[in-house]
PDB file of C-alpha atoms and ligand atoms in Angstrom:
ATOM      1  CA  UNK A 126       0.156  -0.151  -0.227  1.00 96.00           C
ATOM      2  CA  UNK A 127       1.145   3.341  -1.198  1.00 97.00           C
ATOM      3  CA  UNK A 128      -0.241   6.546   0.317  1.00 97.00           C
ATOM      4  CA  UNK A 129       0.526  10.035  -1.414  1.00 97.00           C
ATOM      5  CA  UNK A 130      -0.511  13.212   0.745  1.00 97.00           C
ATOM      6  CA  UNK A 131      -2.526  15.722  -2.129  1.00 97.00           C
ATOM      7  CA  UNK A 132      -2.685  19.430  -1.060  1.00 96.00           C
ATOM      8  CA  UNK A 133      -6.198  20.135  -0.506  1.00 93.00           C
ATOM      9  CA  UNK A 134      -8.525  22.928   0.398  1.00 88.00           C
ATOM     10  CA  UNK A 135      -9.169  20.898   3.797  1.00 79.00           C
ATOM     11  CA  UNK A 136     -10.076  21.578   7.525  1.00 77.00           C
ATOM     12  CA  UNK A 137      -7.381  18.753   8.095  1.00 76.00           C
ATOM     13  CA  UNK A 138      -4.506  20.232  10.127  1.00 79.00           C
ATOM     14  CA  UNK A 139      -1.941  18.858   7.595  1.00 82.00           C
ATOM     15  CA  UNK A 140      -3.533  20.585   4.588  1.00 91.00           C
ATOM     16  CA  UNK A 141      -3.416  17.716   2.617  1.00 96.00           C
ATOM     17  CA  UNK A 142      -5.449  14.397   1.965  1.00 97.00           C
ATOM     18  CA  UNK A 143      -3.834  11.069   1.517  1.00 98.00           C
ATOM     19  CA  UNK A 144      -4.461   9.313  -1.690  1.00 98.00           C
ATOM     20  CA  UNK A 145      -4.040   5.582  -1.359  1.00 98.00           C
ATOM     21  CA  UNK A 146      -2.797   3.062  -3.845  1.00 98.00           C
ATOM     22  CA  UNK A 147      -3.517  -0.508  -3.128  1.00 98.00           C
ATOM     23  CA  UNK A 148      -2.550  -2.701  -5.677  1.00 97.00           C
ATOM     24  CA  UNK A 149      -4.968  -1.911  -8.842  1.00 97.00           C
ATOM     25  CA  UNK A 150      -6.748   0.619  -6.622  1.00 98.00           C
ATOM     26  CA  UNK A 151      -6.668   4.040  -6.451  1.00 98.00           C
ATOM     27  CA  UNK A 152      -8.725   5.565  -3.282  1.00 98.00           C
ATOM     28  CA  UNK A 153      -9.445   9.037  -2.484  1.00 98.00           C
ATOM     29  CA  UNK A 154      -7.779  10.616  -5.495  1.00 98.00           C
ATOM     30  CA  UNK A 155      -8.059  14.162  -3.708  1.00 97.00           C
ATOM     31  CA  UNK A 156      -6.169  16.164  -6.475  1.00 97.00           C
ATOM     32  CA  UNK A 157      -3.929  15.690  -9.437  1.00 97.00           C
ATOM     33  CA  UNK A 158      -0.166  16.355  -8.710  1.00 97.00           C
ATOM     34  CA  UNK A 159       3.174  15.154  -9.689  1.00 98.00           C
ATOM     35  CA  UNK A 160       4.085  12.723  -7.301  1.00 97.00           C
ATOM     36  CA  UNK A 161       0.257  11.022  -7.853  1.00 98.00           C
ATOM     37  CA  UNK A 162       0.895  11.181 -11.374  1.00 98.00           C
ATOM     38  CA  UNK A 163       4.369   8.902 -10.977  1.00 97.00           C
ATOM     39  CA  UNK A 164       2.909   6.539  -8.523  1.00 97.00           C
ATOM     40  CA  UNK A 165       0.158   5.671 -10.409  1.00 97.00           C
ATOM     41  CA  UNK A 166       2.268   5.260 -13.665  1.00 96.00           C
ATOM     42  CA  UNK A 167       4.103   2.635 -11.844  1.00 95.00           C
ATOM     43  CA  UNK A 168       1.276   0.428 -11.673  1.00 94.00           C
ATOM     44  CA  UNK A 169      -2.051  -0.689 -13.255  1.00 96.00           C
ATOM     45  CA  UNK A 170      -4.757   1.257 -11.992  1.00 98.00           C
ATOM     46  CA  UNK A 171      -8.362  -0.603 -12.917  1.00 98.00           C
ATOM     47  CA  UNK A 172     -10.269   0.726 -10.066  1.00 98.00           C
ATOM     48  CA  UNK A 173     -11.211   4.682  -8.695  1.00 98.00           C
ATOM     49  CA  UNK A 174     -13.170   4.800  -5.681  1.00 98.00           C
ATOM     50  CA  UNK A 175     -13.435   7.219  -2.471  1.00 98.00           C
ATOM     51  CA  UNK A 176     -14.570   6.840   0.920  1.00 98.00           C
ATOM     52  CA  UNK A 177     -16.743   9.611   0.605  1.00 97.00           C
ATOM     53  CA  UNK A 178     -17.166  12.744  -1.930  1.00 97.00           C
ATOM     54  CA  UNK A 179     -16.481  15.816   0.240  1.00 94.00           C
ATOM     55  CA  UNK A 180     -14.432  18.121  -2.000  1.00 94.00           C
ATOM     56  CA  UNK A 181     -11.085  17.157  -0.501  1.00 95.00           C
ATOM     57  CA  UNK A 182     -11.278  13.607  -1.206  1.00 97.00           C
ATOM     58  CA  UNK A 183     -12.652  13.843  -5.234  1.00 97.00           C
ATOM     59  CA  UNK A 184     -10.650  16.343  -6.788  1.00 97.00           C
ATOM     60  CA  UNK A 185      -8.550  13.843  -9.219  1.00 98.00           C
ATOM     61  CA  UNK A 186     -11.435  11.233  -9.631  1.00 98.00           C
ATOM     62  CA  UNK A 187     -12.093  12.379 -13.304  1.00 98.00           C
ATOM     63  CA  UNK A 188      -8.444  13.081 -13.947  1.00 98.00           C
ATOM     64  CA  UNK A 189      -7.224   9.425 -12.892  1.00 98.00           C
ATOM     65  CA  UNK A 190     -10.283   7.817 -14.242  1.00 98.00           C
ATOM     66  CA  UNK A 191      -9.526   8.942 -17.672  1.00 97.00           C
ATOM     67  CA  UNK A 192      -5.498   8.307 -17.659  1.00 97.00           C
ATOM     68  CA  UNK A 193      -6.083   4.828 -16.112  1.00 97.00           C
ATOM     69  CA  UNK A 194      -8.980   3.968 -18.134  1.00 97.00           C
ATOM     70  CA  UNK A 195     -10.240   2.808 -14.903  1.00 98.00           C
ATOM     71  CA  UNK A 196     -13.829   1.356 -13.830  1.00 98.00           C
ATOM     72  CA  UNK A 197     -15.154   4.197 -11.468  1.00 98.00           C
ATOM     73  CA  UNK A 198     -17.383   3.059  -8.333  1.00 98.00           C
ATOM     74  CA  UNK A 199     -20.021   4.911  -6.101  1.00 98.00           C
ATOM     75  CA  UNK A 200     -21.585   3.906  -3.174  1.00 98.00           C
ATOM     76  CA  UNK A 201     -25.182   2.205  -4.540  1.00 98.00           C
ATOM     77  CA  UNK A 202     -27.789   4.407  -3.776  1.00 97.00           C
ATOM     78  CA  UNK A 203     -25.405   7.430  -3.551  1.00 97.00           C
ATOM     79  CA  UNK A 204     -24.818   7.923  -7.533  1.00 97.00           C
ATOM     80  CA  UNK A 205     -26.349  11.124  -7.951  1.00 97.00           C
ATOM     81  CA  UNK A 206     -24.203  12.457  -5.119  1.00 96.00           C
ATOM     82  CA  UNK A 207     -20.965  11.089  -6.712  1.00 98.00           C
ATOM     83  CA  UNK A 208     -22.104  12.475 -10.016  1.00 98.00           C
ATOM     84  CA  UNK A 209     -22.631  16.301  -8.411  1.00 96.00           C
ATOM     85  CA  UNK A 210     -19.527  16.130  -6.567  1.00 96.00           C
ATOM     86  CA  UNK A 211     -16.953  14.381  -9.079  1.00 97.00           C
ATOM     87  CA  UNK A 212     -18.422  15.146 -12.447  1.00 97.00           C
ATOM     88  CA  UNK A 213     -18.082  11.314 -13.264  1.00 98.00           C
ATOM     89  CA  UNK A 214     -20.858   8.802 -13.994  1.00 98.00           C
ATOM     90  CA  UNK A 215     -19.723   6.072 -12.176  1.00 98.00           C
ATOM     91  CA  UNK A 216     -19.540   2.533 -13.946  1.00 98.00           C
ATOM     92  CA  UNK A 217     -20.283   0.413 -11.200  1.00 98.00           C
ATOM     93  CA  UNK A 218     -21.686   0.433  -7.807  1.00 98.00           C
ATOM     94  CA  UNK A 219     -20.721  -1.267  -4.514  1.00 98.00           C
ATOM     95  CA  UNK A 220     -22.515  -1.723  -1.028  1.00 98.00           C
ATOM     96  CA  UNK A 221     -20.946  -2.691   2.362  1.00 97.00           C
ATOM     97  CA  UNK A 222     -19.319  -6.106   1.711  1.00 98.00           C
ATOM     98  CA  UNK A 223     -18.325  -6.079  -1.938  1.00 98.00           C
ATOM     99  CA  UNK A 224     -15.355  -6.269  -3.065  1.00 98.00           C
ATOM    100  CA  UNK A 225     -13.449  -4.015  -5.072  1.00 98.00           C
ATOM    101  CA  UNK A 226     -10.246  -5.332  -6.890  1.00 97.00           C
ATOM    102  CA  UNK A 227      -8.064  -5.872  -3.213  1.00 98.00           C
ATOM    103  CA  UNK A 228     -10.283  -3.859  -0.972  1.00 98.00           C
ATOM    104  CA  UNK A 229     -13.671  -5.000   0.634  1.00 98.00           C
ATOM    105  CA  UNK A 230     -15.955  -1.879   1.435  1.00 98.00           C
ATOM    106  CA  UNK A 231     -17.546  -1.586   4.629  1.00 97.00           C
ATOM    107  CA  UNK A 232     -20.058   1.186   5.460  1.00 97.00           C
ATOM    108  CA  UNK A 233     -19.171   3.589   8.183  1.00 97.00           C
ATOM    109  CA  UNK A 234     -21.671   6.474   7.940  1.00 97.00           C
ATOM    110  CA  UNK A 235     -21.801   9.440  10.563  1.00 96.00           C
ATOM    111  CA  UNK A 236     -19.127  11.790   8.992  1.00 95.00           C
ATOM    112  CA  UNK A 237     -21.053  11.740   6.093  1.00 95.00           C
ATOM    113  CA  UNK A 238     -23.984   9.881   5.236  1.00 95.00           C
ATOM    114  CA  UNK A 239     -22.257   7.906   1.960  1.00 96.00           C
ATOM    115  CA  UNK A 240     -19.104   7.207   3.836  1.00 97.00           C
ATOM    116  CA  UNK A 241     -17.191   4.150   3.505  1.00 98.00           C
ATOM    117  CA  UNK A 242     -13.998   2.541   5.010  1.00 98.00           C
ATOM    118  CA  UNK A 243     -12.163  -0.369   2.699  1.00 98.00           C
ATOM    119  CA  UNK A 244     -10.640  -3.324   4.249  1.00 98.00           C
ATOM    120  CA  UNK A 245      -7.160  -4.773   2.722  1.00 98.00           C
ATOM    121  CA  UNK A 246      -6.187  -7.681   4.547  1.00 97.00           C
ATOM    122  CA  UNK A 247      -5.261  -6.530   8.256  1.00 97.00           C
ATOM    123  CA  UNK A 248      -5.466  -2.862   7.165  1.00 98.00           C
ATOM    124  CA  UNK A 249      -8.432  -0.564   6.679  1.00 98.00           C
ATOM    125  CA  UNK A 250      -8.718   2.691   4.629  1.00 98.00           C
ATOM    126  CA  UNK A 251     -10.710   4.879   6.909  1.00 98.00           C
ATOM    127  CA  UNK A 252     -11.343   8.313   5.404  1.00 97.00           C
ATOM    128  CA  UNK A 253     -12.403  11.021   7.796  1.00 96.00           C
ATOM    129  CA  UNK A 254     -13.938   8.330  10.320  1.00 96.00           C
ATOM    130  CA  UNK A 255     -10.599   8.896  12.345  1.00 95.00           C
ATOM    131  CA  UNK A 256      -7.491  10.781  13.014  1.00 92.00           C
ATOM    132  CA  UNK A 257      -4.656  10.163  14.871  1.00 91.00           C
ATOM    133  CA  UNK A 258      -4.912  13.484  16.636  1.00 88.00           C
ATOM    134  CA  UNK A 259      -8.055  15.791  17.535  1.00 87.00           C
ATOM    135  CA  UNK A 260     -11.237  14.895  16.470  1.00 87.00           C
ATOM    136  CA  UNK A 261     -13.300  14.384  12.707  1.00 88.00           C
ATOM    137  CA  UNK A 262     -16.151  16.540  12.049  1.00 89.00           C
ATOM    138  CA  UNK A 263     -19.714  15.136  12.457  1.00 92.00           C
ATOM    139  CA  UNK A 264     -21.717  18.359  11.924  1.00 90.00           C
ATOM    140  CA  UNK A 265     -25.410  18.555  12.411  1.00 88.00           C
ATOM    141  CA  UNK A 266     -27.696  20.937  10.721  1.00 79.00           C
ATOM    142  CA  UNK A 267     -28.312  25.007  11.647  1.00 69.00           C
ATOM    143  CA  UNK A 268     -31.260  26.494  11.135  1.00 60.00           C
ATOM    144  CA  UNK A 269     -30.140  30.465  11.307  1.00 59.00           C
ATOM    145  CA  UNK A 270     -29.108  30.719   7.814  1.00 54.00           C
ATOM    146  CA  UNK A 271     -25.081  30.822   8.882  1.00 55.00           C
ATOM    147  CA  UNK A 272     -23.190  29.770   6.170  1.00 50.00           C
ATOM    148  CA  UNK A 273     -21.547  26.444   5.847  1.00 51.00           C
ATOM    149  CA  UNK A 274     -18.230  25.829   7.717  1.00 51.00           C
ATOM    150  CA  UNK A 275     -17.013  22.660   6.210  1.00 59.00           C
ATOM    151  CA  UNK A 276     -18.947  20.565   3.685  1.00 62.00           C
ATOM    152  CA  UNK A 277     -19.947  18.219   6.156  1.00 63.00           C
ATOM    153  CA  UNK A 278     -21.484  21.020   7.771  1.00 70.00           C
ATOM    154  CA  UNK A 279     -25.750  19.580   7.799  1.00 79.00           C
ATOM    155  CA  UNK A 280     -25.141  15.999   7.161  1.00 88.00           C
ATOM    156  CA  UNK A 281     -23.116  14.650  10.414  1.00 92.00           C
ATOM    157  CA  UNK A 282     -25.281  12.012  12.251  1.00 95.00           C
ATOM    158  CA  UNK A 283     -23.644  11.127  15.552  1.00 96.00           C
ATOM    159  CA  UNK A 284     -25.370   8.069  16.040  1.00 96.00           C
ATOM    160  CA  UNK A 285     -24.253   6.389  12.875  1.00 97.00           C
ATOM    161  CA  UNK A 286     -20.995   7.997  13.731  1.00 97.00           C
ATOM    162  CA  UNK A 287     -20.796   5.782  16.705  1.00 98.00           C
ATOM    163  CA  UNK A 288     -22.075   2.852  15.529  1.00 97.00           C
ATOM    164  CA  UNK A 289     -19.357   2.957  12.670  1.00 98.00           C
ATOM    165  CA  UNK A 290     -16.499   3.525  15.122  1.00 98.00           C
ATOM    166  CA  UNK A 291     -18.060   0.695  16.945  1.00 97.00           C
ATOM    167  CA  UNK A 292     -17.989  -1.285  14.044  1.00 95.00           C
ATOM    168  CA  UNK A 293     -14.522  -0.662  13.491  1.00 95.00           C
ATOM    169  CA  UNK A 294     -13.531  -1.494  17.045  1.00 96.00           C
ATOM    170  CA  UNK A 295     -15.103  -4.647  16.500  1.00 95.00           C
ATOM    171  CA  UNK A 296     -13.015  -5.742  13.313  1.00 94.00           C
ATOM    172  CA  UNK A 297      -9.825  -5.147  15.237  1.00 95.00           C
ATOM    173  CA  UNK A 298      -7.829  -3.966  12.501  1.00 97.00           C
ATOM    174  CA  UNK A 299      -4.130  -4.073  12.743  1.00 98.00           C
ATOM    175  CA  UNK A 300      -3.757  -0.508  11.332  1.00 98.00           C
ATOM    176  CA  UNK A 301      -6.000   2.360  10.171  1.00 98.00           C
ATOM    177  CA  UNK A 302      -5.146   4.412   7.178  1.00 98.00           C
ATOM    178  CA  UNK A 303      -6.943   7.696   7.540  1.00 98.00           C
ATOM    179  CA  UNK A 304      -7.775  10.437   4.740  1.00 97.00           C
ATOM    180  CA  UNK A 305      -5.666  12.952   6.651  1.00 96.00           C
ATOM    181  CA  UNK A 306      -2.259  12.589   8.613  1.00 95.00           C
ATOM    182  CA  UNK A 307      -0.311   9.285   9.703  1.00 96.00           C
ATOM    183  CA  UNK A 308      -1.002   5.918   9.819  1.00 97.00           C
ATOM    184  CA  UNK A 309      -2.601   4.461  13.430  1.00 98.00           C
ATOM    185  CA  UNK A 310      -1.339   1.547  14.528  1.00 97.00           C
ATOM    186  CA  UNK A 311      -3.135   1.175  17.791  1.00 97.00           C
ATOM    187  CA  UNK A 312      -6.471   1.268  16.451  1.00 97.00           C
ATOM    188  CA  UNK A 313      -8.506   0.270  19.246  1.00 97.00           C
ATOM    189  CA  UNK A 314      -6.896   2.729  21.663  1.00 97.00           C
ATOM    190  CA  UNK A 315      -7.772   5.533  19.228  1.00 97.00           C
ATOM    191  CA  UNK A 316     -11.144   4.702  18.423  1.00 97.00           C
ATOM    192  CA  UNK A 317     -11.840   4.384  22.020  1.00 97.00           C
ATOM    193  CA  UNK A 318     -10.192   7.884  22.804  1.00 97.00           C
ATOM    194  CA  UNK A 319     -12.651   8.998  19.657  1.00 97.00           C
ATOM    195  CA  UNK A 320     -15.881   7.185  21.038  1.00 97.00           C
ATOM    196  CA  UNK A 321     -14.795   8.789  24.598  1.00 97.00           C
ATOM    197  CA  UNK A 322     -14.122  12.213  23.365  1.00 95.00           C
ATOM    198  CA  UNK A 323     -17.945  12.347  21.433  1.00 96.00           C
ATOM    199  CA  UNK A 324     -19.780  11.252  24.248  1.00 97.00           C
ATOM    200  CA  UNK A 325     -17.759  13.340  26.676  1.00 96.00           C
ATOM    201  CA  UNK A 326     -19.060  16.124  24.224  1.00 96.00           C
ATOM    202  CA  UNK A 327     -22.739  14.781  24.459  1.00 97.00           C
ATOM    203  CA  UNK A 328     -22.718  14.762  28.404  1.00 97.00           C
ATOM    204  CA  UNK A 329     -21.446  18.687  28.215  1.00 97.00           C
ATOM    205  CA  UNK A 330     -24.216  19.747  25.812  1.00 97.00           C
ATOM    206  CA  UNK A 331     -27.079  17.476  27.550  1.00 97.00           C
ATOM    207  CA  UNK A 332     -25.930  19.127  31.165  1.00 97.00           C
ATOM    208  CA  UNK A 333     -25.799  22.545  29.203  1.00 97.00           C
ATOM    209  CA  UNK A 334     -29.701  22.361  28.413  1.00 97.00           C
ATOM    210  CA  UNK A 335     -30.339  20.689  31.608  1.00 97.00           C
ATOM    211  CA  UNK A 336     -28.733  23.878  33.540  1.00 96.00           C
ATOM    212  CA  UNK A 337     -30.933  26.557  31.255  1.00 97.00           C
ATOM    213  CA  UNK A 338     -28.968  26.681  27.903  1.00 97.00           C
ATOM    214  CA  UNK A 339     -31.606  27.083  25.368  1.00 97.00           C
ATOM    215  CA  UNK A 340     -30.144  28.297  21.983  1.00 96.00           C
ATOM    216  CA  UNK A 341     -27.732  26.661  19.934  1.00 95.00           C
ATOM    217  CA  UNK A 342     -25.071  29.897  21.075  1.00 94.00           C
ATOM    218  CA  UNK A 343     -25.997  29.342  24.716  1.00 96.00           C
ATOM    219  CA  UNK A 344     -25.521  25.639  24.654  1.00 97.00           C
ATOM    220  CA  UNK A 345     -22.066  25.562  22.928  1.00 95.00           C
ATOM    221  CA  UNK A 346     -20.621  28.359  25.044  1.00 95.00           C
ATOM    222  CA  UNK A 347     -21.786  26.185  27.755  1.00 95.00           C
ATOM    223  CA  UNK A 348     -20.407  22.690  25.971  1.00 95.00           C
ATOM    224  CA  UNK A 349     -17.025  24.420  25.113  1.00 93.00           C
ATOM    225  CA  UNK A 350     -14.141  25.125  27.936  1.00 88.00           C
ATOM    226  CA  UNK A 351     -11.956  26.327  25.318  1.00 86.00           C
ATOM    227  CA  UNK A 352     -12.005  29.088  22.964  1.00 87.00           C
ATOM    228  CA  UNK A 353     -14.046  28.433  19.803  1.00 87.00           C
ATOM    229  CA  UNK A 354     -14.547  31.580  18.453  1.00 87.00           C
ATOM    230  CA  UNK A 355     -12.119  31.020  15.592  1.00 85.00           C
ATOM    231  CA  UNK A 356     -14.238  28.043  14.963  1.00 85.00           C
ATOM    232  CA  UNK A 357     -17.560  28.895  16.149  1.00 88.00           C
ATOM    233  CA  UNK A 358     -19.859  28.045  13.255  1.00 86.00           C
ATOM    234  CA  UNK A 359     -18.220  24.480  13.108  1.00 86.00           C
ATOM    235  CA  UNK A 360     -18.285  24.126  16.794  1.00 91.00           C
ATOM    236  CA  UNK A 361     -21.996  24.933  16.657  1.00 92.00           C
ATOM    237  CA  UNK A 362     -22.743  22.584  14.320  1.00 91.00           C
ATOM    238  CA  UNK A 363     -21.032  19.940  16.034  1.00 93.00           C
ATOM    239  CA  UNK A 364     -23.262  21.088  19.073  1.00 95.00           C
ATOM    240  CA  UNK A 365     -26.403  20.624  16.696  1.00 95.00           C
ATOM    241  CA  UNK A 366     -25.303  17.122  15.886  1.00 95.00           C
ATOM    242  CA  UNK A 367     -25.532  16.049  19.413  1.00 97.00           C
ATOM    243  CA  UNK A 368     -28.932  17.912  20.129  1.00 96.00           C
ATOM    244  CA  UNK A 369     -30.361  15.903  16.828  1.00 95.00           C
ATOM    245  CA  UNK A 370     -29.123  12.924  18.764  1.00 96.00           C
ATOM    246  CA  UNK A 371     -30.318  13.669  22.218  1.00 97.00           C
ATOM    247  CA  UNK A 372     -33.599  14.671  20.557  1.00 96.00           C
ATOM    248  CA  UNK A 373     -34.105  11.224  18.695  1.00 95.00           C
ATOM    249  CA  UNK A 374     -32.966   9.430  21.850  1.00 95.00           C
ATOM    250  CA  UNK A 375     -35.449  11.533  24.078  1.00 95.00           C
ATOM    251  CA  UNK A 376     -33.195  12.939  26.198  1.00 95.00           C
ATOM    252  CA  UNK A 377     -33.620  16.541  25.082  1.00 97.00           C
ATOM    253  CA  UNK A 378     -36.241  18.267  23.089  1.00 97.00           C
ATOM    254  CA  UNK A 379     -34.530  20.325  20.347  1.00 95.00           C
ATOM    255  CA  UNK A 380     -36.390  21.471  17.062  1.00 92.00           C
ATOM    256  CA  UNK A 381     -33.550  23.061  15.338  1.00 90.00           C
ATOM    257  CA  UNK A 382     -33.906  26.287  17.509  1.00 91.00           C
ATOM    258  CA  UNK A 383     -34.698  25.832  21.157  1.00 95.00           C
ATOM    259  CA  UNK A 384     -33.482  23.055  23.352  1.00 97.00           C
ATOM    260  CA  UNK A 385     -35.634  21.754  26.511  1.00 97.00           C
ATOM    261  CA  UNK A 386     -35.041  19.415  28.877  1.00 95.00           C
ATOM    262  CA  UNK A 387     -37.149  16.057  29.042  1.00 92.00           C
ATOM    263  CA  UNK A 388     -37.864  14.301  32.251  1.00 70.00           C
TER     264      UNK A 388
HETATM  265 ZN1   ZN B 640     -14.982  14.875   4.590  1.00 71.33          ZN
END
């Protein structure tokens, strides 16, 4: 497996997205670069596919599909979304469990509704499901008309995200290969850290509502200790995603504008 960091417009601290070459498969060609050109030229790429279609993962799909004359794959049921993001009609579709060349697709929604991981032996290519440091964006809907801070805003689903992390934990892979940043060689510890982080945030959000916070702004102020002013919009979208989950679980009433505790 070969990983090539592609500079992208991304929120990730590295400012790059990892494209992966795994035998005959090219995963997340985030853009065209000389390094990726060279790597692709050294093998027969038969399959082009992405973990999800956020703009920082798809910039090179059309180009590499063309120069490699490769089969372009999309998640079944998400073809329209794939075409909108890549400008390419997929040749074939996959579902969880489908074999694509050397890879097997694993459904892992949450960060995005079409998000998948790809299994390769003991390794998992995990897209934006995990990162070695910090946490990934799982952003809910905002109803105040604020502009989107991130392409993920409005489509994050914390419940799905936690299920996906637990699915990963159960598979017990040897290594995780994320869409941004370095390889993770202690998967279970990192997955556990990300689950705990998410549940701790949820507890803070629920506490804030119980303590009287009603608006998204007030709940956000109460749920973060650190100064989030530079990423305010994203922090509020993150809190909104937690409120959606708490509402779905009947812990809090949340209509997109106002939160109320439920007894
Ligand atoms: Zn993403």
